[in-house]
Short mmCIF file of C-alpha atoms and ligand atoms in Angstrom, two decimals:
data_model
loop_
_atom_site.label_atom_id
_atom_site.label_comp_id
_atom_site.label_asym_id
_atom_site.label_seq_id
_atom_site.Cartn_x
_atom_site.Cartn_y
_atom_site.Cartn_z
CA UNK A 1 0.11 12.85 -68.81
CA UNK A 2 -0.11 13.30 -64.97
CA UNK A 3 3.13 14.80 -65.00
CA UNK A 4 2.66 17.49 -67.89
CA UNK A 5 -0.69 18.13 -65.59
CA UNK A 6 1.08 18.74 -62.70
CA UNK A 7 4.24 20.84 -64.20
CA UNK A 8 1.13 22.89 -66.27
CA UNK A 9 -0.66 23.42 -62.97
CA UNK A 10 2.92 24.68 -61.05
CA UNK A 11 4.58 27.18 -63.74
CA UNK A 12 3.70 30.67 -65.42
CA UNK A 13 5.85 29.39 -68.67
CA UNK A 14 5.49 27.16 -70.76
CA UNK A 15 5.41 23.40 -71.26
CA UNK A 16 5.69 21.13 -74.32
CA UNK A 17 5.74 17.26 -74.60
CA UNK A 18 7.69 15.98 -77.02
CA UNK A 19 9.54 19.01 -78.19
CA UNK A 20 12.42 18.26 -80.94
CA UNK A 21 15.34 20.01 -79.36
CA UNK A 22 16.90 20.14 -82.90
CA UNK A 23 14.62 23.34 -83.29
CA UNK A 24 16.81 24.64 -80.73
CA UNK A 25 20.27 23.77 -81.21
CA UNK A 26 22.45 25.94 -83.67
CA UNK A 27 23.62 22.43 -85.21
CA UNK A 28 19.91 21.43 -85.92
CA UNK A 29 20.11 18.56 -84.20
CA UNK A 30 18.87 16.37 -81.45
CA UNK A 31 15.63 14.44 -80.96
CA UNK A 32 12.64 15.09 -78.65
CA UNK A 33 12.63 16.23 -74.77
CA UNK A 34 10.34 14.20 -72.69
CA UNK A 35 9.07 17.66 -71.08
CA UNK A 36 10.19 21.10 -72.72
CA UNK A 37 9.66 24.01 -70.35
CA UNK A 38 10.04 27.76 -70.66
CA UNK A 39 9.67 29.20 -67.54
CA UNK A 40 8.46 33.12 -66.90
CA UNK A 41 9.56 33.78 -63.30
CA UNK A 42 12.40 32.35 -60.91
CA UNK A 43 9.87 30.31 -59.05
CA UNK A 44 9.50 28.59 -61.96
CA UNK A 45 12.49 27.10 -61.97
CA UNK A 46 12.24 26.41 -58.12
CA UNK A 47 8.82 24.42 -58.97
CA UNK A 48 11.16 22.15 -61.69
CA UNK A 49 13.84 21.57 -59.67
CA UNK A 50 11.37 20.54 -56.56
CA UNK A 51 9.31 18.53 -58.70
CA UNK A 52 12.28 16.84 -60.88
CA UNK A 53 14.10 16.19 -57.28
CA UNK A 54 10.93 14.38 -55.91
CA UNK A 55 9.82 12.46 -59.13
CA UNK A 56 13.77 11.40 -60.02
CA UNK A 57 13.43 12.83 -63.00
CA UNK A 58 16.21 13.70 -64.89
CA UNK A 59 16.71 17.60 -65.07
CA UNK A 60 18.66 19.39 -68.14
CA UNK A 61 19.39 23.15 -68.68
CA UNK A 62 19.54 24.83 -72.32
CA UNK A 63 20.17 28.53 -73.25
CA UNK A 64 20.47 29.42 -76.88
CA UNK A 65 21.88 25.48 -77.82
CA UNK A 66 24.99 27.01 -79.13
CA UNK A 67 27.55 24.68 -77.99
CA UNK A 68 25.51 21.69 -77.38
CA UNK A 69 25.79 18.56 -79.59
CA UNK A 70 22.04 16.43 -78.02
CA UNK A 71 21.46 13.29 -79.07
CA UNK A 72 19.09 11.77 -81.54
CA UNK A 73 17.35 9.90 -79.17
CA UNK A 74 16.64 13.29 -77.25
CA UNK A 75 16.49 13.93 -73.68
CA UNK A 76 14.84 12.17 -70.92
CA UNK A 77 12.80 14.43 -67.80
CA UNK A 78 12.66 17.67 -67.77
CA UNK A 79 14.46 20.09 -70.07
CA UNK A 80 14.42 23.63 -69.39
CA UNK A 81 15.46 26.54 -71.74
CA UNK A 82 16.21 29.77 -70.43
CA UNK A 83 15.00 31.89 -73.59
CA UNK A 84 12.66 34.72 -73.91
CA UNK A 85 10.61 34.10 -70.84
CA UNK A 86 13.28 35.55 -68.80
CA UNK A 87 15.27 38.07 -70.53
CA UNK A 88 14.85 41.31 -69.01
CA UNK A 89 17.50 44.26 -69.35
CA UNK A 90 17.60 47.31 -66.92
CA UNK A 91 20.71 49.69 -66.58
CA UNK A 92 21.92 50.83 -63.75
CA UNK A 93 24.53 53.27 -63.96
CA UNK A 94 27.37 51.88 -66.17
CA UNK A 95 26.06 48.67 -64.79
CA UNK A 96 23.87 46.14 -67.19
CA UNK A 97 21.44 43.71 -64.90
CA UNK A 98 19.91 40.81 -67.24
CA UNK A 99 18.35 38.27 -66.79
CA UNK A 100 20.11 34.58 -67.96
CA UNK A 101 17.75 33.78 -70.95
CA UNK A 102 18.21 37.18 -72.83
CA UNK A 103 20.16 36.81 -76.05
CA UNK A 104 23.95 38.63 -75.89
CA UNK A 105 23.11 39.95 -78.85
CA UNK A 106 19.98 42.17 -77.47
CA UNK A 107 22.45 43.10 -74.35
CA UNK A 108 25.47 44.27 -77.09
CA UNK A 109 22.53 46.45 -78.48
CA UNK A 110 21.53 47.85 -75.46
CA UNK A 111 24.79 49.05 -74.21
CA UNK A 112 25.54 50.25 -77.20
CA UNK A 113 22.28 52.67 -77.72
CA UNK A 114 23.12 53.43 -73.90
CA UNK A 115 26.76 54.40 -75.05
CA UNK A 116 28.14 51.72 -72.44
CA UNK A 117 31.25 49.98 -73.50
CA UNK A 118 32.91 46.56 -72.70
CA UNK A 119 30.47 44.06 -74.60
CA UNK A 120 32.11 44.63 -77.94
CA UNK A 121 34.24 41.36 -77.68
CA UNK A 122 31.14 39.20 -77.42
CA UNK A 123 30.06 40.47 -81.06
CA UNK A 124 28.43 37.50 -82.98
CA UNK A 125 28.78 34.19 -79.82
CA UNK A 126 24.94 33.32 -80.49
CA UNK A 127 24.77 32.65 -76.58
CA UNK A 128 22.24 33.08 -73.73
CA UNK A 129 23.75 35.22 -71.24
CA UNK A 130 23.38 32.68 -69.02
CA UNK A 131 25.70 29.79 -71.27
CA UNK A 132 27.92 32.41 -71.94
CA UNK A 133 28.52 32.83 -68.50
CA UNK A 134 28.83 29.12 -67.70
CA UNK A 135 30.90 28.52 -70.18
CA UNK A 136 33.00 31.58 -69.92
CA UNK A 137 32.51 32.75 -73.64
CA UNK A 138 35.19 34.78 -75.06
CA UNK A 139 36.06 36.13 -78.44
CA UNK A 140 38.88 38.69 -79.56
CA UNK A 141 40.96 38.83 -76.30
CA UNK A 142 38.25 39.06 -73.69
CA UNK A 143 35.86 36.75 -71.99
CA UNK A 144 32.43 36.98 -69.58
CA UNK A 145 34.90 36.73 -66.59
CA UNK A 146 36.30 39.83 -67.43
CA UNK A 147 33.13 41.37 -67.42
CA UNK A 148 30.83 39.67 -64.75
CA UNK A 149 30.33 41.51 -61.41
CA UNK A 150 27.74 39.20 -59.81
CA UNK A 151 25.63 35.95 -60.79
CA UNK A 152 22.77 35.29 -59.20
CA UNK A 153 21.58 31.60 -59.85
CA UNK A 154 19.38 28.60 -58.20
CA UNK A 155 20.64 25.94 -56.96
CA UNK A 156 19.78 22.17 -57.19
CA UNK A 157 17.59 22.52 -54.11
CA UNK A 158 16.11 25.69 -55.53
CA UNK A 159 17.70 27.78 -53.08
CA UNK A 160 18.61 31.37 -54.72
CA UNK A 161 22.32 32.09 -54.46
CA UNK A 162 24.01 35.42 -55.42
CA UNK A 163 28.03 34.99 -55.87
CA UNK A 164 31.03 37.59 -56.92
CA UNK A 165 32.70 37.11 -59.99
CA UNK A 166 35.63 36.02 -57.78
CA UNK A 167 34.02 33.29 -56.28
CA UNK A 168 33.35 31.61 -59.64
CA UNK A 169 36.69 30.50 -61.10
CA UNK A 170 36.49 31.90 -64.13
CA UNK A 171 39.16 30.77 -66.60
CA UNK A 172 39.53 29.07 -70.60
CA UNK A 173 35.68 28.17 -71.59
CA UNK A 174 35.13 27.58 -67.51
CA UNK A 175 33.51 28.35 -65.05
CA UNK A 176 32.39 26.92 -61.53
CA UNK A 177 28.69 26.59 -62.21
CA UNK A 178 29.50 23.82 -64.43
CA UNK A 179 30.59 21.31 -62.04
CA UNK A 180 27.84 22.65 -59.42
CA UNK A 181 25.14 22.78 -61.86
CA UNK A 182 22.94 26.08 -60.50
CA UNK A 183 20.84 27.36 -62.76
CA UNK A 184 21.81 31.50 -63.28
CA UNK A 185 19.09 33.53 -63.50
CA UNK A 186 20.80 37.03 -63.68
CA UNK A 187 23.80 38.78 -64.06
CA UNK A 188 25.13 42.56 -63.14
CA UNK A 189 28.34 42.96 -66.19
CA UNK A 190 30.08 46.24 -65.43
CA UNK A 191 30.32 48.21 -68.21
CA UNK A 192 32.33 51.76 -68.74
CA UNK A 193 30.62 54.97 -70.76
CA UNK A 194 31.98 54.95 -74.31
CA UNK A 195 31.18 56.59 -77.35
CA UNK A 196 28.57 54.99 -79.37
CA UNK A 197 29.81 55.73 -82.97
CA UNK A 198 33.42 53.94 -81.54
CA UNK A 199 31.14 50.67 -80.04
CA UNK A 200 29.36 50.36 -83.40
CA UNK A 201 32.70 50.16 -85.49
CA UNK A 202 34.31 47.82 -83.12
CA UNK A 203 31.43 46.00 -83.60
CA UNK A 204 31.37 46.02 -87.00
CA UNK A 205 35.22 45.08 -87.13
CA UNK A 206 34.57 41.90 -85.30
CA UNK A 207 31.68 41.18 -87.03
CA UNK A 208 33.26 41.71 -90.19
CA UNK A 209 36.46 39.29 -89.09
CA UNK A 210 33.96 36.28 -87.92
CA UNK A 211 32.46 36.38 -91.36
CA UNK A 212 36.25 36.05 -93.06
CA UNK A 213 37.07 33.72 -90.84
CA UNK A 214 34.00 31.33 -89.85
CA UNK A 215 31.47 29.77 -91.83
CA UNK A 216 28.53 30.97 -90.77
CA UNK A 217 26.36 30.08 -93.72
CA UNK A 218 25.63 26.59 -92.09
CA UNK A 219 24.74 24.84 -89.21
CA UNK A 220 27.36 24.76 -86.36
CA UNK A 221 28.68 25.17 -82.81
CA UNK A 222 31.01 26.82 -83.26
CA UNK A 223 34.63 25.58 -82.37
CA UNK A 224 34.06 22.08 -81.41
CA UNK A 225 36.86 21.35 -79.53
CA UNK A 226 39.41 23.75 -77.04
CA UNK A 227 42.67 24.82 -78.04
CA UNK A 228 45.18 22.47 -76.09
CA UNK A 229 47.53 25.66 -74.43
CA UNK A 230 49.46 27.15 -76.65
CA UNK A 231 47.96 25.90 -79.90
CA UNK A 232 44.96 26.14 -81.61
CA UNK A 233 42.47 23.10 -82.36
CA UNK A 234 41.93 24.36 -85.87
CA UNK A 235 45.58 23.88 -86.87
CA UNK A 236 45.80 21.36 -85.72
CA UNK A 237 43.05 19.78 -87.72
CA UNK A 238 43.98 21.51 -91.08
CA UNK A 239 47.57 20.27 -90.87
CA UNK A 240 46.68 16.83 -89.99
CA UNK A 241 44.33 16.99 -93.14
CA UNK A 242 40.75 17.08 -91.65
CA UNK A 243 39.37 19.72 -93.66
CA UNK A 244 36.50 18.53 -95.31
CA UNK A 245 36.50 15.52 -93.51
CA UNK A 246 33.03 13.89 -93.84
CA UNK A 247 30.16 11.72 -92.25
CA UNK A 248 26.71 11.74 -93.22
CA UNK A 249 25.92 15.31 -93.99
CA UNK A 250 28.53 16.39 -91.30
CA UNK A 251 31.44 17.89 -92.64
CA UNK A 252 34.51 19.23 -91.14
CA UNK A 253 34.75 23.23 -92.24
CA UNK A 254 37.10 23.95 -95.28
CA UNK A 255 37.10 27.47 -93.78
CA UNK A 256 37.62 26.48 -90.46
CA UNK A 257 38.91 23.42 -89.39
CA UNK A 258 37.55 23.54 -85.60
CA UNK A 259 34.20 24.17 -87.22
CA UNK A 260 31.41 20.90 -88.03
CA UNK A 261 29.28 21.89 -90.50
CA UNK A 262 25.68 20.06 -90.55
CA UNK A 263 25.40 20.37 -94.43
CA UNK A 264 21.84 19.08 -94.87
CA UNK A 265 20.41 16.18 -92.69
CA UNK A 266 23.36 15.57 -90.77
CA UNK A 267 22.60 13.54 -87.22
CA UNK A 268 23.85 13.49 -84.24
CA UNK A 269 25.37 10.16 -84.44
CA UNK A 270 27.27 11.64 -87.90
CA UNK A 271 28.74 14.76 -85.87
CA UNK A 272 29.94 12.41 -83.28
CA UNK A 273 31.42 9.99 -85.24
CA UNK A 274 33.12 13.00 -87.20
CA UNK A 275 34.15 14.33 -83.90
CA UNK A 276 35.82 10.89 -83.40
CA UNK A 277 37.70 10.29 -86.34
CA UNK A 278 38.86 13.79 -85.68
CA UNK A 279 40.45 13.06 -82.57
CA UNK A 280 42.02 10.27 -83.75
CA UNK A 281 43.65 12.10 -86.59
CA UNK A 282 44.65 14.80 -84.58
CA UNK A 283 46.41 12.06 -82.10
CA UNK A 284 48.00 9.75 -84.24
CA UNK A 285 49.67 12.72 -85.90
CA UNK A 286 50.70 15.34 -83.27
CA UNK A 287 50.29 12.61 -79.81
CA UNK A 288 47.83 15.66 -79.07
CA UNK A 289 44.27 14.13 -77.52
CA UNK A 290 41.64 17.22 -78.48
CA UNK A 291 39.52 18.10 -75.34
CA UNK A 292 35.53 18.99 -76.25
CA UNK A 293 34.31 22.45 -76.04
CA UNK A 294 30.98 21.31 -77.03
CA UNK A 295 29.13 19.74 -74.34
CA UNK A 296 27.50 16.51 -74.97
CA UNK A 297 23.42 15.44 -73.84
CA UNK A 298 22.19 12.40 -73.86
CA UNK A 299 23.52 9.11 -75.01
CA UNK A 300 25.41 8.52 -77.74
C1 FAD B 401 28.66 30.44 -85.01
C2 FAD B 401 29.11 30.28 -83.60
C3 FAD B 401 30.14 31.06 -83.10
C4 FAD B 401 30.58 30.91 -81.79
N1 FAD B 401 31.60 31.72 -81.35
C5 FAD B 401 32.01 31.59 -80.06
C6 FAD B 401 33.07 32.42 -79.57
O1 FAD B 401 33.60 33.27 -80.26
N2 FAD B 401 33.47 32.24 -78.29
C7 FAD B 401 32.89 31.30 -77.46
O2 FAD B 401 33.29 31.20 -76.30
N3 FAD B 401 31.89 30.51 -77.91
C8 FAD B 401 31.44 30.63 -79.18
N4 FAD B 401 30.44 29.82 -79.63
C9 FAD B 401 29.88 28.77 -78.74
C10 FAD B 401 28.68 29.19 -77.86
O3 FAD B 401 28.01 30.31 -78.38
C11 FAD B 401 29.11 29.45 -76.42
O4 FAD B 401 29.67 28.29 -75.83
C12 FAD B 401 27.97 29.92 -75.52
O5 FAD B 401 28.50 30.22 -74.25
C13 FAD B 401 26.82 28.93 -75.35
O6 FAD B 401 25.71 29.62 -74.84
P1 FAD B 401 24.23 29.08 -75.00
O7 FAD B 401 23.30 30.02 -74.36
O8 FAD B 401 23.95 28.73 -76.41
O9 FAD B 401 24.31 27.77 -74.11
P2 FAD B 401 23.91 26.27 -74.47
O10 FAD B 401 24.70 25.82 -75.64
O11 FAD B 401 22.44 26.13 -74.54
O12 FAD B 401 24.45 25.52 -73.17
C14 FAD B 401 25.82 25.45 -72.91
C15 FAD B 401 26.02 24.97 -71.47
O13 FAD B 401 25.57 25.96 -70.58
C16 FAD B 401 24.53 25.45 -69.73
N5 FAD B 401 23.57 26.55 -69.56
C17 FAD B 401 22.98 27.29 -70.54
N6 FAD B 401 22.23 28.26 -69.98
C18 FAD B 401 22.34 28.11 -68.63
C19 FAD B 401 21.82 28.80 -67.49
N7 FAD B 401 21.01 29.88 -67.61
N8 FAD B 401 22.16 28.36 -66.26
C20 FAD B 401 22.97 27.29 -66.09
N9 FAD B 401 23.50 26.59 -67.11
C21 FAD B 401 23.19 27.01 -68.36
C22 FAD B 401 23.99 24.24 -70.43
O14 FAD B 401 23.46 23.29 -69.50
C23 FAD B 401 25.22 23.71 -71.14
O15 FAD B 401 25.99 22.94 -70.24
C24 FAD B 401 29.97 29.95 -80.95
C25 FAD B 401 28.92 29.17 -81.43
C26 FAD B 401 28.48 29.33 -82.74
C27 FAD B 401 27.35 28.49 -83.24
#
């Protein structure tokens, strides 16, 4: 109680006790956070990170919950999810300046009414801006890296930092914020003029080859696991039979093997152990061991 008082009392956003992160994960999954917070401002997030520091409590950062597979049992401390209290757009010149909570699909339909090209590829990733940019999202050739000019993020001691694309390693699903942990709060993506009827059918055409290829009718995060180099995960998977694989109400994709479906009441204990059996397939067949794409919270 004292602390929900106090973290009330020190933010503009909000705070819930007990929130089921499951209402925020695109798997529909994961139990309740000790302290759910949605903050408004930047010094929002320097107030959580001062207070979590001081209490030692245990501090976790969420965008949209695309590629996160949380735990039943939920999250301990503080979780903080960069949503719609901190997703502001401006333009300037053919640069876009957003703010890490707004949704990429708001900032694909912004440059595109601005006739500003270069955000096509990101056409359908359900992402924050800020996850995509920690995790280096990419789709049809071209990933955040290619895009990002400058990140400005907080850092563990709430300290705001502003750093060049080229000082944060971008490469396969990576990027340098993940091992420090900052928390980004904007980013300037350089974008080139373009004409808008060309955007909207390059759009459409990626669009249009997601919903051949993925099943997007339930539940997922997406590809579960990276593509070891030179292969990809899902063929791996399909040729070692694991289509359709199942545990609980998880189910490995028929459509796509590097897809896990929740089919109806799956938990998180069912998508891990699918995950699991997965691997195993994968390595007793090709001596291949899968590396995760999705990124595990809590314990499991
Ligand atoms: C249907 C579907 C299709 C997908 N297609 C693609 C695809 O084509 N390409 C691709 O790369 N991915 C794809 N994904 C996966 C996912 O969208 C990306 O990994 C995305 O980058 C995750 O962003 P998010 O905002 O949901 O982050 P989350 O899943 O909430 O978090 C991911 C990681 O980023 C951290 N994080 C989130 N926001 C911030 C922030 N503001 N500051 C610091 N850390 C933060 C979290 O702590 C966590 O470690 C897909 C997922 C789905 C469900």
């Amino acid at each position: 109680m004292e602390v929900y008082l106090d973290l009330k009392a020190g933010i503009r956003g909000s705070i819930r006790v007990g929130e089921m992160l499951g209402a925020h994960t695109t798997w529909r999954v994961g139990g309740p956070a000790d302290y759910f917070v949605e903050p408004a401002v930047i010094e929002d997030l320097q107030f959580v990170l001062r207070f979590t520091a001081e209490r030692g409590l245990p501090l976790t950062v969420m965008g949209n919950g695309s590629n996160l597979l949380v735990s039943d049992a939920g999250l301990r401390g503080v979780v903080v999810r960069m949503g719609s209290g901190m997703d502001r757009v401006v333009l300037d010149g053919n640069v876009i300046l957003a703010q890490g909570g707004v949704r990429l699909s708001r900032l694909l339909r912004t440059a595109w009414e601005s006739g500003l090209g270069g955000l096509e590829f990101m056409a359908g990733i359900p992402a924050s801006l800020g996850g995509a940019v920690v995790m280096n999202a990419g789709a049809n050739g071209l990933c955040m890296g290619d895009r990002v000019e400058e990140v400005t993020m907080v850092d563990r001691s709430g300290t705001v930092q502003r750093r060049s694309a080229g000082e944060l390693g971008f490469r396969y699903r990576w990027s340098n914020i993940q091992a420090g942990k900052e928390i980004v709060t904007a980013v300037a993506l350089r974008c080139f003029p373009k004409d808008r009827d060309e955007i909207g059918r390059e759009i459409e055409r990626f669009l249009n080859r997601r919903r051949e290829t993925q099943p997007l009718e339930q539940p997922s995060a997406g590809c579960v696991f990276k593509n070891p180099p030179g292969d990809s995960a899902g063929r791996l998977i399909e040729a070692a039979g694991g289509k359709g694989l199942r545990v609980g109400g998880a189910e490995v994709s028929y459509k796509h093997a590097n897809f896990v479906l929740n089919t109806g009441g799956a938990t998180a204990r069912d998508i891990m152990e699918l995950i699991r059996q997965v691997r195993q397939l994968v390595g007793d067949k090709f001596g291949i061991e899968l590396g995760l794409e999705v990124n595990l919270m809590g314990d499991f």
